[in-house]
Short mmCIF file of C-alpha atoms in Angstrom, two decimals:
data_model
loop_
_atom_site.label_atom_id
_atom_site.label_comp_id
_atom_site.label_asym_id
_atom_site.label_seq_id
_atom_site.Cartn_x
_atom_site.Cartn_y
_atom_site.Cartn_z
CA MET A 1 22.82 -11.21 3.51
CA LYS A 2 19.78 -13.32 2.51
CA GLY A 3 16.54 -11.67 2.94
CA LYS A 4 17.84 -8.16 3.42
CA TYR A 5 18.92 -7.15 -0.11
CA TRP A 6 16.78 -7.96 -2.91
CA ILE A 7 16.74 -8.24 -6.76
CA SER A 8 13.99 -8.63 -9.10
CA GLY A 9 13.20 -12.15 -10.39
CA ARG A 10 14.48 -11.44 -14.01
CA LYS A 11 17.82 -12.82 -15.04
CA LEU A 12 20.56 -10.35 -14.40
CA ARG A 13 23.06 -9.19 -17.15
CA LEU A 14 26.47 -9.48 -15.74
CA TYR A 15 29.23 -7.19 -16.91
CA ARG A 16 32.68 -8.35 -17.59
CA TYR A 17 35.91 -6.57 -17.30
CA GLY A 18 38.62 -8.19 -19.41
CA GLY A 19 36.38 -11.22 -20.03
CA GLU A 20 35.85 -11.95 -16.44
CA LYS A 21 33.15 -11.07 -13.96
CA MET A 22 34.51 -8.46 -11.60
CA ASN A 23 34.91 -9.06 -8.01
CA ILE A 24 32.97 -6.35 -6.02
CA SER A 25 33.37 -6.07 -2.26
CA VAL A 26 31.00 -3.93 -0.42
CA LEU A 27 32.52 -3.29 3.03
CA ASP A 28 29.89 -1.42 5.14
CA ILE A 29 26.50 -1.96 3.81
CA ALA A 30 24.85 -1.73 7.18
CA THR A 31 25.58 2.00 7.17
CA LEU A 32 23.13 2.36 4.14
CA GLY A 33 20.14 0.57 5.75
CA ASP A 34 18.70 -2.84 4.83
CA ASP A 35 15.58 -1.57 2.98
CA LEU A 36 17.36 -0.89 -0.46
CA SER A 37 17.60 -2.62 -3.84
CA PHE A 38 21.12 -3.68 -4.90
CA GLU A 39 19.99 -4.87 -8.19
CA SER A 40 21.95 -2.14 -10.01
CA VAL A 41 25.07 -3.24 -8.44
CA LEU A 42 24.53 -7.04 -8.46
CA ARG A 43 24.27 -7.04 -12.21
CA LEU A 44 27.81 -5.69 -12.59
CA GLY A 45 29.72 -8.73 -11.18
CA LYS A 46 30.40 -10.99 -8.29
CA VAL A 47 29.45 -9.04 -5.30
CA LYS A 48 30.36 -9.69 -1.65
CA PHE A 49 28.40 -7.83 1.08
CA TYR A 50 29.74 -7.11 4.55
CA ASP A 51 27.57 -5.41 7.15
CA LEU A 52 30.51 -3.62 8.66
CA THR A 53 34.28 -4.07 8.35
CA LEU A 54 36.62 -3.55 11.24
CA LYS A 55 40.13 -1.91 10.67
CA GLU A 56 41.76 -5.32 11.27
CA ASP A 57 39.52 -7.11 8.53
CA VAL A 58 39.86 -4.69 5.68
CA ILE A 59 42.96 -6.27 4.09
CA ASP A 60 41.45 -9.75 3.95
CA ARG A 61 38.20 -8.30 2.40
CA ILE A 62 39.90 -6.17 -0.24
CA LYS A 63 42.93 -8.31 -1.34
CA ASP A 64 40.99 -10.02 -4.14
CA ALA A 65 38.63 -7.37 -5.06
CA GLU A 66 38.74 -5.37 -8.34
CA VAL A 67 36.08 -2.90 -7.05
CA VAL A 68 35.56 -1.82 -3.47
CA VAL A 69 32.51 0.09 -2.28
CA ILE A 70 32.78 1.90 0.96
CA ASN A 71 30.96 4.44 3.02
CA LYS A 72 33.06 5.12 6.08
CA VAL A 73 35.70 2.47 6.06
CA LYS A 74 39.10 4.07 5.94
CA LEU A 75 41.32 3.06 2.97
CA ASN A 76 45.05 4.05 3.11
CA SER A 77 48.50 2.80 2.09
CA SER A 78 48.62 0.37 4.95
CA ASN A 79 45.79 -1.72 3.57
CA LEU A 80 45.74 -0.72 -0.14
CA ARG A 81 49.16 -1.96 -0.70
CA CYS A 82 47.84 -5.51 -0.19
CA ALA A 83 44.92 -5.02 -2.83
CA LYS A 84 47.00 -5.99 -5.88
CA LYS A 85 43.90 -6.49 -8.07
CA LEU A 86 42.15 -3.19 -6.97
CA LYS A 87 41.10 -1.05 -9.86
CA LEU A 88 38.33 1.04 -8.67
CA ILE A 89 37.07 2.42 -5.26
CA CYS A 90 33.51 3.78 -5.09
CA ILE A 91 32.56 5.87 -2.17
CA THR A 92 28.79 5.93 -1.27
CA ALA A 93 29.16 9.56 -0.06
CA THR A 94 30.14 13.02 -1.34
CA GLY A 95 33.10 13.29 0.97
CA PHE A 96 36.14 11.29 0.32
CA ASP A 97 38.57 12.03 3.25
CA ASN A 98 38.50 8.43 4.42
CA VAL A 99 40.42 7.39 1.24
CA ASP A 100 44.29 7.94 0.59
CA ILE A 101 43.76 9.93 -2.76
CA ASP A 102 47.42 10.46 -3.11
CA TYR A 103 48.25 6.76 -2.90
CA CYS A 104 45.45 5.92 -5.31
CA ARG A 105 46.77 8.37 -7.70
CA GLU A 106 50.22 7.10 -7.43
CA HIS A 107 49.14 3.42 -8.02
CA GLY A 108 46.58 3.82 -10.52
CA ILE A 109 43.57 3.13 -8.60
CA ALA A 110 40.52 5.11 -9.75
CA VAL A 111 38.25 6.64 -7.07
CA CYS A 112 34.62 7.78 -7.62
CA ASN A 113 32.29 9.60 -5.20
CA VAL A 114 28.60 10.41 -5.46
CA ALA A 115 27.80 14.17 -5.30
CA GLY A 116 24.53 15.69 -4.80
CA TYR A 117 22.41 12.60 -4.13
CA SER A 118 21.35 13.57 -0.71
CA THR A 119 20.78 17.36 -1.15
CA ASP A 120 17.14 17.33 -0.65
CA SER A 121 17.22 15.09 2.42
CA VAL A 122 19.87 17.30 4.07
CA VAL A 123 18.04 20.46 3.21
CA GLN A 124 14.95 18.93 4.84
CA LEU A 125 16.38 18.12 8.13
CA THR A 126 18.18 21.60 8.14
CA VAL A 127 15.00 23.51 7.67
CA ALA A 128 13.15 21.16 10.10
CA MET A 129 15.80 21.79 12.78
CA ALA A 130 15.61 25.55 12.12
CA PHE A 131 11.79 25.73 12.41
CA SER A 132 11.58 23.40 15.32
CA LEU A 133 14.19 25.30 17.41
CA ALA A 134 12.72 28.84 16.37
CA THR A 135 9.25 27.59 17.39
CA HIS A 136 10.24 25.75 20.73
CA LEU A 137 8.44 22.73 19.44
CA SER A 138 9.94 20.35 22.02
CA VAL A 139 9.02 22.58 24.88
CA TYR A 140 5.37 22.87 23.70
CA ASP A 141 5.23 19.15 23.01
CA ASN A 142 6.33 18.36 26.45
CA TYR A 143 3.82 20.87 27.98
CA VAL A 144 0.92 18.75 26.44
CA LYS A 145 2.48 15.29 27.09
CA SER A 146 3.30 16.14 30.72
CA GLN A 147 -0.44 16.98 31.34
CA LYS A 148 0.37 20.63 32.04
CA TYR A 149 -1.86 21.74 29.33
CA THR A 150 -4.68 19.52 30.56
CA GLN A 151 -4.37 20.96 34.09
CA SER A 152 -3.89 24.67 32.87
CA GLY A 153 -7.56 25.60 32.58
CA ILE A 154 -6.76 27.88 29.65
CA PHE A 155 -7.01 26.87 26.06
CA ASN A 156 -3.46 28.00 24.87
CA CYS A 157 0.15 28.37 26.08
CA ILE A 158 2.36 31.01 24.46
CA LYS A 159 5.47 30.79 26.57
CA PRO A 160 8.42 30.40 25.68
CA VAL A 161 7.88 33.34 23.20
CA PHE A 162 8.84 32.56 19.60
CA ARG A 163 9.00 34.63 16.42
CA GLU A 164 8.15 34.25 12.82
CA ILE A 165 10.93 33.30 10.38
CA SER A 166 9.68 36.06 8.17
CA GLY A 167 12.03 39.13 8.99
CA LEU A 168 14.74 37.28 10.78
CA VAL A 169 18.35 37.30 9.35
CA TRP A 170 19.36 33.72 8.30
CA GLY A 171 22.99 33.30 7.67
CA VAL A 172 24.08 30.49 5.49
CA VAL A 173 27.76 29.35 5.77
CA GLY A 174 28.64 27.64 2.48
CA LEU A 175 26.53 28.06 -0.82
CA GLY A 176 26.89 24.56 -2.46
CA ASN A 177 24.03 22.56 -3.53
CA ILE A 178 22.61 22.14 0.03
CA GLY A 179 23.48 25.63 1.32
CA GLY A 180 22.01 27.26 -1.72
CA LYS A 181 18.72 25.35 -1.48
CA VAL A 182 18.47 26.18 2.24
CA ALA A 183 19.05 29.92 1.48
CA ARG A 184 16.25 29.74 -1.17
CA ILE A 185 13.84 28.14 1.15
CA ALA A 186 14.77 30.69 3.88
CA LYS A 187 14.16 33.59 1.30
CA THR A 188 10.86 32.12 0.33
CA MET A 189 9.83 32.13 4.01
CA GLY A 190 10.65 35.90 4.21
CA ALA A 191 14.04 35.72 6.03
CA ASP A 192 16.64 38.19 5.23
CA VAL A 193 19.41 35.74 3.81
CA ILE A 194 23.14 36.60 4.09
CA ALA A 195 25.84 34.13 3.11
CA TYR A 196 29.46 33.37 3.64
CA LYS A 197 31.01 31.89 0.48
CA ARG A 198 34.73 31.92 -0.70
CA THR A 199 33.61 32.91 -4.15
CA PRO A 200 30.69 35.27 -3.79
CA THR A 201 27.56 35.02 -5.86
CA LYS A 202 25.19 37.60 -7.01
CA GLU A 203 22.02 35.63 -6.05
CA PHE A 204 22.57 36.13 -2.34
CA ASN A 205 24.01 38.92 -0.09
CA CYS A 206 27.62 37.52 0.61
CA VAL A 207 29.29 38.88 3.54
CA ASP A 208 32.50 37.83 5.57
CA LEU A 209 32.10 35.31 8.28
CA ASP A 210 32.34 37.58 11.13
CA THR A 211 29.67 39.90 9.82
CA LEU A 212 27.51 36.75 9.31
CA CYS A 213 28.01 35.75 12.85
CA ARG A 214 27.13 39.22 14.25
CA LYS A 215 23.98 39.78 12.27
CA SER A 216 22.20 36.32 11.94
CA ASP A 217 19.26 35.18 14.03
CA ILE A 218 19.81 31.69 12.63
CA ILE A 219 22.93 30.20 11.22
CA THR A 220 23.30 26.86 9.18
CA VAL A 221 26.51 25.58 8.41
CA HIS A 222 27.23 23.59 4.93
CA THR A 223 30.86 23.43 4.55
CA PRO A 224 33.13 20.57 3.67
CA LEU A 225 35.83 19.79 6.26
CA ASN A 226 39.36 20.91 5.45
CA ASP A 227 42.22 22.92 6.95
CA GLU A 228 40.33 26.17 6.30
CA THR A 229 37.08 25.02 7.84
CA TYR A 230 38.42 22.99 10.89
CA HIS A 231 36.84 24.59 13.91
CA LEU A 232 35.44 27.34 11.95
CA ILE A 233 32.87 27.90 14.48
CA ASN A 234 35.00 28.56 17.46
CA GLU A 235 35.18 30.57 20.69
CA LYS A 236 35.83 33.87 18.93
CA ARG A 237 32.99 33.63 16.48
CA LEU A 238 30.54 32.22 19.12
CA ALA A 239 31.30 35.41 21.13
CA GLN A 240 30.44 37.48 18.11
CA MET A 241 26.88 35.90 17.71
CA LYS A 242 23.41 37.16 19.08
CA LYS A 243 22.56 35.72 22.48
CA ASN A 244 19.45 34.16 20.93
CA VAL A 245 20.98 32.79 17.76
CA ILE A 246 20.10 29.31 16.43
CA LEU A 247 23.13 27.56 15.39
CA ILE A 248 22.96 24.22 13.28
CA ASN A 249 25.69 22.00 11.92
CA VAL A 250 24.65 19.62 9.10
CA ALA A 251 28.21 19.68 7.53
CA ARG A 252 31.03 17.86 9.32
CA GLY A 253 31.54 17.57 13.20
CA ASP A 254 34.97 19.17 13.29
CA VAL A 255 33.58 22.20 11.60
CA PHE A 256 32.46 23.08 15.15
CA ASP A 257 34.84 23.34 18.25
CA GLU A 258 32.57 21.08 20.28
CA GLU A 259 33.87 22.31 23.50
CA ALA A 260 33.49 25.88 22.73
CA VAL A 261 29.98 25.20 21.38
CA THR A 262 29.01 23.36 24.46
CA LYS A 263 30.08 26.02 26.67
CA ALA A 264 28.24 28.66 24.79
CA VAL A 265 24.98 26.68 25.28
CA LEU A 266 25.54 26.18 28.95
CA ASP A 267 26.42 29.76 29.54
CA GLU A 268 23.50 30.88 27.63
CA LYS A 269 25.70 32.79 25.10
CA ILE A 270 23.65 31.20 22.28
CA GLY A 271 19.96 30.56 21.92
CA ALA A 272 19.64 26.98 20.48
CA LEU A 273 21.77 24.38 18.77
CA GLY A 274 20.98 21.64 16.27
CA ILE A 275 23.65 18.95 15.63
CA ASP A 276 23.64 15.96 13.15
CA VAL A 277 27.43 15.51 12.90
CA TYR A 278 30.15 14.82 15.48
CA SER A 279 33.94 14.93 15.61
CA THR A 280 33.90 11.23 16.29
CA GLU A 281 30.93 9.19 15.30
CA PRO A 282 28.96 7.77 16.96
CA MET A 283 28.92 10.33 19.72
CA GLN A 284 31.38 9.19 22.37
CA LYS A 285 30.85 9.15 26.17
CA ASP A 286 33.44 11.81 26.58
CA SER A 287 31.89 14.07 24.04
CA PRO A 288 31.24 17.62 25.41
CA TYR A 289 27.71 17.32 23.79
CA GLN A 290 26.94 14.67 26.54
CA LYS A 291 26.43 17.69 28.88
CA LEU A 292 23.66 18.98 26.61
CA LEU A 293 21.41 15.79 26.19
CA LYS A 294 18.73 17.24 28.53
CA LYS A 295 18.62 20.71 27.22
CA ASP A 296 15.29 21.81 25.64
CA ASN A 297 16.93 24.21 23.24
CA VAL A 298 19.16 21.55 21.76
CA ILE A 299 18.29 19.01 18.95
CA PHE A 300 20.73 16.05 18.37
CA THR A 301 20.28 13.57 15.54
CA PRO A 302 22.49 10.59 14.60
CA HIS A 303 24.10 11.80 11.37
CA MET A 304 20.85 11.06 9.45
CA ALA A 305 20.20 14.15 7.42
CA TRP A 306 21.48 12.42 4.29
CA GLY A 307 19.39 9.23 5.05
CA ALA A 308 15.87 9.71 3.45
CA ILE A 309 15.29 6.38 1.73
CA ASP A 310 14.93 8.29 -1.74
CA SER A 311 18.41 9.55 -1.34
CA ARG A 312 20.00 6.27 -0.11
CA GLN A 313 18.41 4.41 -3.09
CA ARG A 314 19.63 6.98 -5.37
CA CYS A 315 23.10 6.80 -4.00
CA ILE A 316 23.43 2.94 -4.66
CA ASP A 317 22.12 3.48 -8.16
CA GLU A 318 24.80 6.34 -8.77
CA VAL A 319 27.50 4.06 -7.50
CA ALA A 320 26.39 1.24 -9.95
CA LYS A 321 26.47 3.89 -12.91
CA ASN A 322 30.06 4.74 -11.78
CA ILE A 323 31.27 1.19 -11.86
CA GLU A 324 29.39 0.62 -15.23
CA SER A 325 31.08 3.91 -16.63
CA PHE A 326 34.53 2.65 -15.36
CA ILE A 327 33.95 -0.87 -16.99
CA GLU A 328 33.22 0.74 -20.32
CA GLY A 329 36.15 3.08 -20.16
CA GLY A 330 34.41 6.22 -18.86
CA ASN A 331 35.39 8.54 -15.96
CA ARG A 332 32.01 9.38 -14.45
CA SER A 333 32.19 11.05 -11.02
CA ARG A 334 35.83 10.36 -10.95
CA ILE A 335 38.07 12.07 -8.24
CA VAL A 336 41.21 10.10 -9.46
#
């Protein structure tokens, strides 16, 4: 990892657990980028960095580790049973569905996640997608770059027609940190915000999901993935939506039925689509979304909503605080 992950020149204070330096394995550091400082982690023990870790390499890389740091690597009974020294798993994300929590609980392995570190970054992309799709920015951009504007003989172009956000109904599905902030920004822009939340809040007009689908001009989705939210946006709910609705998923890929969503776009049943997350990542060659790659009313991004450099550095530093807390007997950000 020489030259990619830096520390300052000052001498590092190494933490000890039971009198020994802790063995820390970071299994998929490449998913976090090569532009971060890992000083906050390096001072906590003996750290081994791996760019990526394939399924067949997991056991070898965790068998002697006391702390394992992962982003998307899957840890389950088949590999965790070989990690006899493992005391703590730190996830560099909010979601923890890639870790067998029941196994960890049964075998005394602590698990920590990092919540809220990327809120502003995800909100930023959500709003950017909504504004871009609502204003047809890609169409207008292409109009100029293709020389059509130069050849037009007129000072402007105002087709396709677009509307102001003010006065539109913006439906927010999920009112956690991210959804709540998106809703506040939408409200500031003059949108009529309605929201779907299992536990309604007085801050926003909360409605059932079917009502939200029927009334909204823009729908942004911010739910975790679980049994209740799997294919939450499906053929039935797509059929309820306005023909010109803008639909955006920055949550989890499987919250959308990708086949149904693709068909709705191709059949012009919805107006525009913004996608940052996929049922299988990266997007596969047989993904239904492949059929939409040339559509002007669709924006795809590669699961990067969380990835502003500020949020990624914050994530690493929060992981370090979780490890330090564990060493000192605390339970900061503990799931188990």
